[in-house]
Amino acid sequence: MVLTAPVTSYAVERATLRNGLRVVVAPDRSAPVVAVAVYYDVGIRSEPEGRTGFAHLFEHLMFQGSASLQKMDHVKYVQSSGGTLNGSTRLDYTNYYEALPSNALERALFLEADRMRAPAVTEENLANQIAVVKEEIRVNVLNQPYGGFPWLTLPPVLFESFPNAHNGYGGFEDLESATVEDARDFFDRYYAPGNAVLAVGGDLDPDAAMELIRTHFGDVPRRTVPDRPDFDEPAPTSERRAEHVDPLAPAPAVALGWRVPDPHDLDAYLPYVVLTSVLATGDASRLRRRLVQEDRIASDVGAHIAFMEDAFDVRNPTALLVEAHHTAEVPSDRVVAAVDEELDRVATGGVPDDELERVRARLTSALLQGQDHVLSRTLAMASFEQQRGRAELVGELPALLGAVTGEQVAAAAAELLPDTRARLDIVAGGAR
Amino acid sequence: MSPKAKALAPREVPGLARPRKPRLPTVAERVLPNGLRVVAVRRPSVPVVHVRLRVPTAVRRDEDLARSAMLERGMLLGTAERSQGELAEALQRIGGSLRVSGDADRLLLAGESLRAGLPELLRLLTEVLVGASYPRRQVEGEAARLADQLRRAWSQPGVVADESWLRRMYGGHPYGREHPDADEVLAVPPASLRAAQRRRVVPDGSLLVLVGDLTPARALDQVAAAMSGWNSTGGPSRVPAVRPAQQGPLLLVDRPGAVQSNLRVGGPAPARTDPSYPAAEVTNALYGGYFSSRLVMNIREDKGYTYSPRSALRHGAAASCLVTSADVATEVTAPALVEVGYELGRLVSLPPTADEVAATAQYLVGILALSTATQAGLAGTLTALLADGLDVTWLREHPAALLAVTPEDVHEAAQTLLAPATRITTVVGDAARIETPLSALTEVVRA
């Protein structure tokens, strides 16, 4: 059976305030909840040498108080309104967001505006959050088998320049040497309203919401917006390899990464997104069938784009990644050879129409499920608006992915050759 | 005042607007002749439908755990009509997926598809329920794969900590284990699985919840048409009764060289159907169940001992519990445990303020609204409610019950929920560095 792809669309109203803040508002009255997201156009790639991990540490500091609020007030006001909140630091942006019952919209706007106006960083809060971030790194990386695999361990193999290659969680010595002065400078330089996008979605009246946004954000002082550097660097011309001894891992693993076209050029980029789904989404995918079900040389295999698995939130340069967990009895060369053969099969044999239809249906369904969530939809809108000036892509993406042809997917696979990739082997030190 | 100073001057935080009441979902329901209870809810926010099939089949003996795990992993490896790959293709074609998971009380088959794929999704679900074939070669491959995944799971300190605590809390009861050992799953005979499915995966007593872009009456007809052929006989099974846990010394699991210690502290809690549950839920949250809680304020935001300390209520059909989890730097293991004990004891000894209780209750009301605002969230919440013998009106009544909880109610709930007398503590960490400081606080035994 062939299903016609269902289409959703979200009305988007946009404005740019006089201080440069770009705003998108997208109503959806289906449930009495709203989401508020602020995206600052600075991330891990903008950290200076000697300050690895600073973008993420600074994200923590944005929760420590602001012009009108004491430490923890921000969190308490959101949660006592019935809301949830968080922030995250990515390669190309840092975001802050809340999802709340719709009667708390104005409060959430106030809270975000207050810290855009002036976070309140003290020596004491800085020391406290350095300690918290070190525990975050211990729990996710240092005390965890496969910690940082491959998002922290593969970039230094694939990339050469500091912005692209360095550890975004940061070294402890860099974190410990961070100062309040550094935080002030970082805020002044990168957190100007003109360097941010505000997205608000859900159960709201767009005119009333826009009015509230002007009330609370309108007088955040305008500041100079930094030029965003081009972080591009040459792609590998021969295979780059490394090994990482993981003392906690009970079995080996291998990750491969290839550069892909600039995500800004959707026509060139989307075939690689479809390719990851052909390769490794679900039990009918090529690599799952070959490596897991038939050859049984891997217990898990995945394929995705971007080191933080955020294919539509990343800028150039980025990569298509394939990762597999296998046993010590299976040499990783055998796993890699099977991946190469399957890529070659896509490149030379193409993707039959029936398979492409199936992959499209699954991609569409996954995107629709993301849209159903007011927060994930609003986050996607903020990111699309910031990087592409088009929040509407959130509803348009299924059709764009649906237009990718089998020939384009085959051509993408043909680019993924052994001599242009990075390869990282995890050597298991913790076999028991 | 200069414009800049004015811009940065403190301002008043706005109040809340009038809340918009969530609409209670309209539920259509039918019990099929085979005993399957079917509940359908229309929520057309996106053109997708979700299904959740809950089969109340229990892990009753120790060896059942690995067998259940293999039943979950084997169910989608092929049917009488289709190979694993063909089944996966058929699901993919409707934008669908199907997943099987389980715990000691039940199996859960969860799936979804694009709107127009619902009849096909129901056909495929039934095909699996009636005719999963557990082909030998595929089952052996899947067992080896699961064994690899379990070895990886058991290498994670958090998994070891959770399992150690459950074992300590529930002893040899099925609730005392969540992950089988790799060797146990490799020992499950593939040929036993078909019979196990026939015996255990039965419609009588099972619950099917459908939520999404559907017409409820029509969806019930589609289920009746698709699933009438699922006729394996038998009824639900239950885990044995849980014996009250015996408090004992702190159990220390050695992990040489670990840079963190994984603390787990907890005890029994009331069921969701218990009249004291709203008070218990507020008590848990206020103590350690959300970011604004006392525990997070103390050991993260004040002392910086840990990244994500938390407490959570966990519910099984025969028992519920409250567990505190904190992964802390090795050198502050003992001080962190002191602070956990302090926060538990503080709520047992003194009622919280009215403001704290109101803020916490409002948070819980809000996250219930958020968690039921998506198709998938509503499907999951409804399935859990109905399985507990509650119904959709709980979504309206529970918020009111939460908002009615008083500081005295919390103080009373804390007496049993957080009381030192029922507390069970396990720690995974580098014994060479933490055993002496912990022993200075309390009696410690090694695992």
Coordinates of N, CA and C in Angstrom, one line a residue, chain A residues 160-231:
Chain A
E160 N 40.7 19.4 11.9 CA 42.0 19.8 12.3 C 42.0 21.2 13.0
S161 N 41.0 22.0 12.7 CA 41.0 23.3 13.4 C 40.4 23.3 14.8
F162 N 40.9 24.1 15.6 CA 40.5 24.1 17.0 C 39.0 24.2 17.2
P163 N 38.3 25.1 16.5 CA 36.9 25.3 16.7 C 36.1 24.0 16.5
N164 N 36.5 23.2 15.4 CA 35.8 22.0 15.1 C 36.2 20.8 15.8
A165 N 37.5 20.8 16.3 CA 38.1 19.5 16.8 C 38.0 19.4 18.3
H166 N 37.9 20.6 19.0 CA 38.1 20.5 20.5 C 37.0 19.9 21.2
N167 N 37.2 19.6 22.5 CA 36.3 18.9 23.4 C 35.3 20.0 23.9
G168 N 34.0 19.9 23.5 CA 33.1 21.0 23.9 C 32.6 20.9 25.4
Y169 N 32.9 19.8 26.0 CA 32.6 19.7 27.5 C 33.7 20.4 28.2
G170 N 34.9 20.4 27.7 CA 36.0 21.2 28.3 C 36.9 20.4 29.1
G171 N 38.1 20.8 29.2 CA 39.1 20.2 30.1 C 38.9 20.8 31.5
F172 N 39.2 20.0 32.5 CA 39.0 20.5 33.9 C 39.8 21.7 34.2
E173 N 41.1 21.7 33.6 CA 41.9 22.9 33.9 C 41.4 24.2 33.3
D174 N 40.8 24.0 32.1 CA 40.2 25.2 31.5 C 39.0 25.7 32.3
L175 N 38.2 24.7 32.7 CA 37.0 25.1 33.4 C 37.3 25.8 34.7
E176 N 38.3 25.2 35.4 CA 38.7 25.8 36.7 C 39.3 27.1 36.6
S177 N 39.9 27.5 35.5 CA 40.5 28.8 35.4 C 39.5 29.9 34.8
A178 N 38.3 29.5 34.6 CA 37.3 30.5 34.1 C 37.0 31.5 35.2
T179 N 36.8 32.8 34.8 CA 36.6 33.9 35.7 C 35.3 34.6 35.5
V180 N 34.8 35.4 36.5 CA 33.6 36.2 36.3 C 33.8 37.2 35.2
E181 N 35.0 37.7 35.0 CA 35.4 38.6 33.9 C 35.1 37.9 32.6
D182 N 35.6 36.6 32.5 CA 35.3 35.9 31.2 C 33.8 35.8 30.9
A183 N 33.1 35.6 32.0 CA 31.6 35.4 31.8 C 31.0 36.8 31.3
R184 N 31.5 37.8 31.9 CA 31.0 39.2 31.5 C 31.3 39.4 30.0
D185 N 32.5 39.1 29.7 CA 33.0 39.4 28.3 C 32.2 38.5 27.3
F186 N 32.0 37.3 27.7 CA 31.3 36.3 26.8 C 29.8 36.8 26.6
F187 N 29.2 37.2 27.6 CA 27.8 37.8 27.5 C 27.8 39.0 26.6
D188 N 28.7 39.9 26.9 CA 28.7 41.2 26.1 C 28.9 40.9 24.7
R189 N 29.8 40.0 24.4 CA 30.2 39.7 23.0 C 29.1 39.0 22.2
Y190 N 28.5 37.9 22.9 CA 27.7 37.0 22.1 C 26.2 37.1 22.4
Y191 N 25.8 37.6 23.6 CA 24.4 37.5 24.0 C 23.6 38.8 23.7
A192 N 24.0 39.5 22.7 CA 23.3 40.7 22.3 C 21.9 40.3 21.7
P193 N 20.8 41.1 21.9 CA 19.5 40.7 21.4 C 19.6 40.5 19.9
G194 N 20.4 41.2 19.2 CA 20.5 41.0 17.7 C 21.2 39.7 17.3
N195 N 21.7 39.0 18.3 CA 22.4 37.7 18.0 C 21.5 36.6 18.5
A196 N 20.2 36.9 18.7 CA 19.3 35.9 19.3 C 18.0 35.8 18.5
V197 N 17.3 34.7 18.6 CA 16.0 34.5 18.1 C 15.1 34.0 19.2
L198 N 13.9 34.6 19.3 CA 12.9 34.2 20.3 C 11.8 33.5 19.5
A199 N 11.4 32.3 19.9 CA 10.3 31.6 19.3 C 9.3 31.3 20.4
V200 N 8.0 31.5 20.1 CA 6.9 31.3 21.1 C 5.9 30.5 20.4
G201 N 5.4 29.4 20.9 CA 4.4 28.6 20.2 C 3.4 28.0 21.1
G202 N 2.3 27.6 20.6 CA 1.3 26.9 21.4 C 0.0 27.7 21.6
D203 N -0.6 27.6 22.7 CA -1.9 28.1 23.0 C -1.9 29.6 23.3
L204 N -1.9 30.4 22.3 CA -1.7 31.8 22.4 C -2.4 32.6 21.3
D205 N -2.7 33.8 21.6 CA -3.2 34.7 20.5 C -2.0 35.5 20.0
P206 N -1.7 35.4 18.7 CA -0.5 35.9 18.2 C -0.3 37.4 18.4
D207 N -1.4 38.2 18.3 CA -1.2 39.6 18.5 C -0.9 40.0 19.9
A208 N -1.7 39.3 20.8 CA -1.4 39.6 22.2 C 0.0 39.1 22.6
A209 N 0.4 38.0 22.1 CA 1.7 37.5 22.4 C 2.8 38.4 21.9
M210 N 2.6 38.9 20.7 CA 3.6 39.9 20.1 C 3.7 41.1 21.0
E211 N 2.5 41.6 21.5 CA 2.5 42.7 22.4 C 3.3 42.5 23.7
L212 N 3.1 41.3 24.2 CA 3.8 41.0 25.5 C 5.3 40.9 25.2
I213 N 5.7 40.4 24.1 CA 7.1 40.3 23.7 C 7.7 41.7 23.6
R214 N 7.0 42.6 22.9 CA 7.5 44.0 22.8 C 7.7 44.6 24.2
T215 N 6.6 44.3 25.1 CA 6.7 44.9 26.4 C 7.9 44.5 27.2
H216 N 8.2 43.2 27.1 CA 9.3 42.6 28.0 C 10.7 42.7 27.3
F217 N 10.7 42.5 26.0 CA 12.1 42.4 25.4 C 12.4 43.8 24.7
G218 N 11.4 44.6 24.5 CA 11.6 45.8 23.7 C 12.7 46.7 24.2
D219 N 12.9 46.8 25.5 CA 13.9 47.8 26.0 C 15.2 47.1 26.5
V220 N 15.4 45.8 26.1 CA 16.7 45.2 26.3 C 17.7 46.0 25.4
P221 N 18.8 46.6 26.0 CA 19.6 47.5 25.1 C 20.2 46.8 23.9
R222 N 20.2 47.5 22.8 CA 20.8 47.0 21.6 C 22.3 47.0 21.8
R223 N 22.9 46.0 21.3 CA 24.4 45.9 21.3 C 24.9 45.4 20.0
T224 N 26.2 45.6 19.8 CA 26.9 45.2 18.6 C 26.7 43.6 18.4
V225 N 26.4 43.2 17.2 CA 26.3 41.8 16.9 C 27.6 41.3 16.3
P226 N 28.2 40.3 16.9 CA 29.5 39.8 16.3 C 29.3 39.2 15.0
D227 N 30.3 39.3 14.1 CA 30.3 38.5 12.8 C 30.5 37.1 13.2
R228 N 29.8 36.2 12.5 CA 30.0 34.8 12.8 C 31.1 34.3 11.8
P229 N 32.1 33.7 12.4 CA 33.2 33.2 11.6 C 32.8 32.1 10.7
D230 N 33.5 31.9 9.6 CA 33.3 30.7 8.7 C 34.2 29.6 9.3
F231 N 33.6 28.6 9.8 CA 34.4 27.5 10.5 C 34.8 26.4 9.5

